Each structure stands twice: as structure tokens, then as C-alpha cells.
Coordinates of C-alpha atoms in Angstrom, one line a residue:
M29 CA 56.4 15.3 100.1
A30 CA 59.1 15.1 102.8
K31 CA 57.7 14.9 106.1
R32 CA 60.4 16.9 108.1
S33 CA 59.9 20.7 107.9
Q34 CA 62.4 22.2 105.8
R35 CA 63.8 25.8 105.2
I36 CA 64.1 26.2 101.6
V37 CA 65.3 29.2 99.2
L38 CA 64.0 29.1 95.7
K39 CA 65.5 31.0 92.8
F40 CA 63.4 31.8 89.9
G41 CA 65.2 33.1 87.0
T42 CA 64.0 35.6 84.4
G43 CA 63.8 32.8 81.8
I44 CA 61.0 31.0 83.7
L45 CA 59.0 34.0 84.7
S46 CA 58.9 35.8 81.5
T47 CA 57.1 35.2 78.0
E48 CA 58.8 33.0 75.4
K49 CA 60.1 36.4 73.9
G50 CA 61.4 37.5 77.3
I51 CA 59.3 40.7 77.1
G52 CA 56.9 40.9 80.2
L53 CA 55.8 38.6 82.6
S54 CA 54.1 35.0 82.0
R55 CA 51.2 35.1 84.5
S56 CA 50.6 31.6 83.8
Q57 CA 53.9 30.5 84.8
I58 CA 53.9 32.6 88.0
A59 CA 50.6 31.1 89.0
R60 CA 51.8 27.5 88.5
L61 CA 55.2 28.2 90.5
V62 CA 53.1 29.9 93.2
R63 CA 50.8 27.0 93.5
E64 CA 53.8 24.6 94.2
V65 CA 55.4 27.0 96.6
G66 CA 52.1 27.4 98.3
A67 CA 51.8 23.6 98.7
L68 CA 55.2 23.6 100.3
V69 CA 54.1 26.2 102.8
R70 CA 51.0 24.3 103.6
A71 CA 53.1 21.2 104.2
G72 CA 54.8 23.0 107.1
H73 CA 58.0 24.3 105.0
E74 CA 59.4 27.7 105.2
C75 CA 60.0 29.1 101.7
V76 CA 61.9 32.2 100.5
I77 CA 62.0 33.0 96.8
V78 CA 64.7 34.8 95.3
S79 CA 63.3 36.3 92.2
S80 CA 64.4 37.9 89.0
G81 CA 62.2 39.2 86.3
A82 CA 61.8 42.9 87.0
V83 CA 63.9 44.2 84.1
A84 CA 61.7 41.9 81.7
A85 CA 58.5 43.1 83.3
G86 CA 59.7 46.9 82.7
L87 CA 60.7 46.2 79.0
D88 CA 57.1 45.4 78.3
T89 CA 55.8 48.6 79.9
L90 CA 58.4 50.9 78.5
G91 CA 57.9 49.3 74.8
L92 CA 61.3 47.9 74.5
A93 CA 62.0 44.8 72.4
T94 CA 65.4 43.9 74.0
K95 CA 67.2 44.4 77.2
P96 CA 69.2 47.7 77.0
K97 CA 73.0 47.6 77.5
E98 CA 73.2 51.0 79.3
L99 CA 73.1 50.7 83.2
A100 CA 70.4 53.5 83.7
A101 CA 68.2 52.1 81.3
K102 CA 68.3 48.6 82.7
Q103 CA 67.7 50.2 86.2
A104 CA 64.8 52.1 84.9
C105 CA 63.4 48.9 83.6
A106 CA 63.8 47.3 86.9
A107 CA 62.1 50.4 88.9
V108 CA 59.2 49.9 86.6
G109 CA 58.9 46.4 86.5
Q110 CA 59.6 45.6 90.3
S111 CA 56.1 46.9 91.3
Q112 CA 54.5 44.7 88.4
L113 CA 56.5 41.6 89.5
M114 CA 55.5 41.9 93.1
H115 CA 51.9 42.5 92.1
A116 CA 51.8 39.2 90.0
Y117 CA 53.1 37.3 93.1
A118 CA 50.8 39.0 95.5
S119 CA 47.9 38.0 93.5
A120 CA 48.8 34.5 92.7
F121 CA 49.9 34.0 96.4
A122 CA 46.5 35.8 97.6
K123 CA 44.7 32.7 96.0
Q124 CA 46.7 30.3 98.0
G125 CA 45.8 32.4 101.2
I126 CA 49.4 33.4 101.6
S127 CA 50.9 36.9 102.0
V128 CA 54.2 38.1 100.4
A129 CA 56.8 40.4 101.8
Q130 CA 59.4 42.1 99.5
L131 CA 62.9 42.7 100.4
L132 CA 65.3 44.5 97.8
L133 CA 69.0 43.8 98.6
T134 CA 72.3 44.7 97.0
H135 CA 76.0 43.1 97.7
Q136 CA 76.8 45.8 100.2
D137 CA 73.7 44.7 102.4
L138 CA 74.9 41.2 102.8
D139 CA 78.7 42.3 103.1
S140 CA 77.9 44.6 106.0
R141 CA 77.6 42.9 109.3
V142 CA 74.9 45.0 110.5
R143 CA 72.8 45.0 107.2
H144 CA 73.4 41.2 107.1
L145 CA 72.1 40.8 110.8
N146 CA 69.1 43.1 110.0
A147 CA 68.4 41.3 106.9
R148 CA 68.4 37.8 108.6
N149 CA 66.3 39.1 111.6
T150 CA 63.6 40.4 109.3
L151 CA 63.5 37.3 107.2
T152 CA 63.5 35.0 110.1
H153 CA 60.7 36.9 111.8
L154 CA 58.8 36.9 108.6
L155 CA 59.1 33.1 108.3
S156 CA 58.0 32.8 112.0
R157 CA 54.6 34.2 111.0
G158 CA 53.7 31.2 109.2
H159 CA 51.9 32.0 105.7
V160 CA 54.2 34.6 104.4
V161 CA 56.6 34.2 101.8
P162 CA 59.4 36.6 101.5
I163 CA 60.4 37.5 98.0
I164 CA 63.9 38.8 97.4
N165 CA 65.3 40.7 94.4
E166 CA 68.7 42.4 93.9
N167 CA 67.9 46.3 94.1
D168 CA 68.7 46.9 90.4
S169 CA 67.7 50.6 90.7
V170 CA 70.6 51.4 93.0
A171 CA 73.3 48.5 92.3
V172 CA 76.1 49.2 90.0
E173 CA 77.0 47.0 87.1
E174 CA 80.0 45.4 88.5
L175 CA 78.2 44.4 91.7
N176 CA 75.3 42.6 90.1
F177 CA 74.7 39.0 91.4
G178 CA 74.2 37.6 88.0
D179 CA 70.5 37.2 87.5
N180 CA 70.4 36.5 91.4
D181 CA 72.1 33.2 91.3
R182 CA 74.7 34.5 93.7
L183 CA 72.2 36.3 95.6
S184 CA 70.2 33.3 96.2
A185 CA 73.3 31.4 97.7
E186 CA 74.0 34.2 99.8
V187 CA 70.4 34.1 101.2
A188 CA 70.5 30.5 101.7
I189 CA 73.5 30.9 103.6
L190 CA 72.2 33.7 105.7
L191 CA 69.2 31.8 106.7
K192 CA 70.9 28.4 107.3
A193 CA 68.6 26.8 104.8
D194 CA 68.3 23.2 104.4
L195 CA 68.1 23.3 100.7
L196 CA 68.7 25.8 97.7
I197 CA 66.7 25.1 94.5
I198 CA 67.6 27.0 91.5
L199 CA 65.1 26.8 88.6
T200 CA 66.0 27.8 85.2
S201 CA 65.0 27.4 81.6
V202 CA 67.0 24.2 80.9
D203 CA 66.9 20.8 82.8
G204 CA 69.9 21.1 84.7
L205 CA 73.9 21.1 84.2
Q206 CA 74.5 19.3 80.9
D207 CA 77.7 17.3 79.6
A208 CA 79.1 17.8 76.3
A209 CA 76.7 15.4 74.6
G210 CA 73.8 17.6 75.9
K211 CA 72.8 15.0 78.6
V212 CA 71.8 16.1 82.2
V213 CA 74.4 15.6 84.8
P214 CA 72.4 14.2 87.7
L215 CA 75.1 14.4 90.5
V216 CA 77.9 16.7 91.1
R217 CA 80.5 16.1 93.9
D218 CA 83.6 17.6 92.4
F219 CA 83.2 21.2 90.9
T220 CA 86.6 21.1 89.0
E221 CA 85.3 18.1 86.8
V222 CA 82.3 19.9 85.6
A223 CA 83.7 23.4 85.3
S224 CA 84.6 22.9 81.7
L225 CA 81.1 22.1 80.8
V226 CA 79.7 25.4 81.3
R227 CA 79.8 28.4 79.3
S228 CA 78.0 31.9 79.4
D229 CA 74.7 30.8 77.6
K230 CA 72.5 33.6 79.3
G231 CA 69.6 34.6 77.5
H232 CA 68.9 38.0 76.1
T233 CA 66.8 39.3 79.1
S234 CA 68.8 37.5 81.9
T235 CA 72.4 38.4 83.2
G236 CA 73.4 35.0 84.3
G237 CA 74.0 31.5 82.7
M238 CA 75.1 28.1 84.0
V239 CA 78.5 29.7 84.9
T240 CA 76.9 31.8 87.7
K241 CA 74.8 28.9 88.7
L242 CA 77.5 26.7 89.2
Q243 CA 79.4 29.4 91.2
A244 CA 76.3 29.9 93.3
A245 CA 75.8 26.1 94.0
Q246 CA 79.7 25.7 94.8
L247 CA 79.3 28.9 97.2
A248 CA 76.1 27.0 99.0
V249 CA 77.5 23.6 99.0
K250 CA 80.8 25.0 100.8
A251 CA 78.5 26.3 103.6
G252 CA 76.8 22.9 103.9
I253 CA 73.8 23.4 101.7
P254 CA 72.6 21.2 99.2
V255 CA 71.7 22.5 95.8
N256 CA 69.4 21.4 92.9
I257 CA 69.3 23.0 89.6
A258 CA 66.4 22.0 87.3
S259 CA 64.0 23.2 84.9
G260 CA 61.4 25.7 86.3
R261 CA 59.0 25.1 83.0
K262 CA 58.1 21.5 83.8
A263 CA 55.4 21.1 86.5
G264 CA 55.7 19.4 89.5
L265 CA 59.4 19.3 89.8
V266 CA 59.7 21.3 93.0
Y267 CA 57.5 18.6 94.9
Q268 CA 59.9 16.1 93.6
I269 CA 63.1 17.7 94.6
V270 CA 61.9 18.4 98.1
A271 CA 60.7 14.9 98.5
G272 CA 64.2 13.8 97.8
K273 CA 63.7 12.6 94.2
R274 CA 66.6 13.1 91.6
V275 CA 65.5 15.8 89.2
G276 CA 67.8 18.0 87.4
T277 CA 71.4 18.4 88.7
Y278 CA 71.9 17.8 92.6
F279 CA 74.9 19.0 94.4
P280 CA 75.3 17.4 98.0
A281 CA 76.4 19.6 100.8
K282 CA 80.0 19.1 102.1

């Protein structure tokens, strides 16, 4: 574990929070991720989670087998699922002696100077309290389709920039950015060289893919924030990344 206290934004995608079928939440997965974040907090790091998963949680409650295409139906799933998602986080973090705070944001919130400052002040105050982990999600119930962040990938970069984070960790269902042969690319310094490697490979319950993750990484890196994309289904990777070990794909800050 790195000795220096860091401000870390962690993005948890739908694929690592939901069941294998993508319907409903995987409580065991959430519990494991929370334990890893809890260890970071106890080590003195400030952690903010940008979490997807509300729609997947809502699908289960509403008895749907696949993510609906209609915006209103997706928003309904998110409205039902968001409370379940937060309850899962709150229960898991309570076992770690940590409280959670919920913030729902839209693109307009971060695009508006006043809202931008309000969000930053709120998050900064929460982090100053110590054992509190803010959990951020896009406000899917009011966001319109063309303004969606892309499974919160872009949102995670925006939040990292907002907070002047030391590190952005994007956890997904794959091991990182892969080359044409399927091998993980460990280090990316030039985004133009790897742009051809990505495609829209999003799952049936997520709205992003490696394309949006690469865009988010580029946004954060330009702002001076290093990014790590890695698998969220492998235990212990969060510790390794924060300790500076090469895991997944690393994008050094410029």
C-alpha cells in the first residue's frame, strides 16, 4: 500500500456489480469491492466511487430480462434500482465502519459553474469528515439519452478533474485495453496509437464499452490525472494499483 495519502476516484461499471446474467446486483461482488475500498480509507486515502448498476438492479425488481431501449423504461429501472444500489453499498460499508453519501449528477450539473462549485464543495466537505465515502451516479431518472455519460465512464473522469484527484481507477469486466491479439496493453502514452484497438463492446446492461473508457482516460490524463483500467472481478487489484504496481492498462498523466 502506498504510504502517501491519495485522493482516488474509483469507477465501478455495471458488469462488475451485477450478476453474470446482468439482472440484479451481485451482493458478494459489492461486498468484496467495498472491503478493498474500506482498506484504502483506513490507510488514510480519500475515496470517491462513481457507480453504475442502478438500471441492472431495477431490471430484477421490475421482472425484465433485458435492458429496455426506450428512455422512459430505462429511467424507470434506474429510479427503482438506485435505492437498492445505495442500500447494498450502505450495508456493506457499515460493516467496515464507514458511512456513505449519495450524489446524483447530470452533465448540466458539471457544465454549470455554480453547480460545479456546489458539487465540489459538497464532496470536499464529505471527504474531510474522514470515514465517509461519497457514491456518485448519473441521475438517470432525469437525464436525456444524448447526455448520458456512457455507463458513467466520462462522469468518472469529470469527477476526478472536479476533485483534482491523484488517481482515477476504472474497474470493468475485462483485464484492460487489449491489442489485436487479445493481450492486455500495459502502458498507453499515445492515444492515437491505440484508438484503432477499441470498439463498441458494451454489454447488454451497460451503456459504455472500451471506447468510452478510452475517452474518459484521455480526458483525465489531459488534466494531469493518471488512469488505470483493470478488471474489477479479480480480488486485490485495487490494492496493487494504489501501491503502484502495473495491473491492467496504465495511462500516465501528462
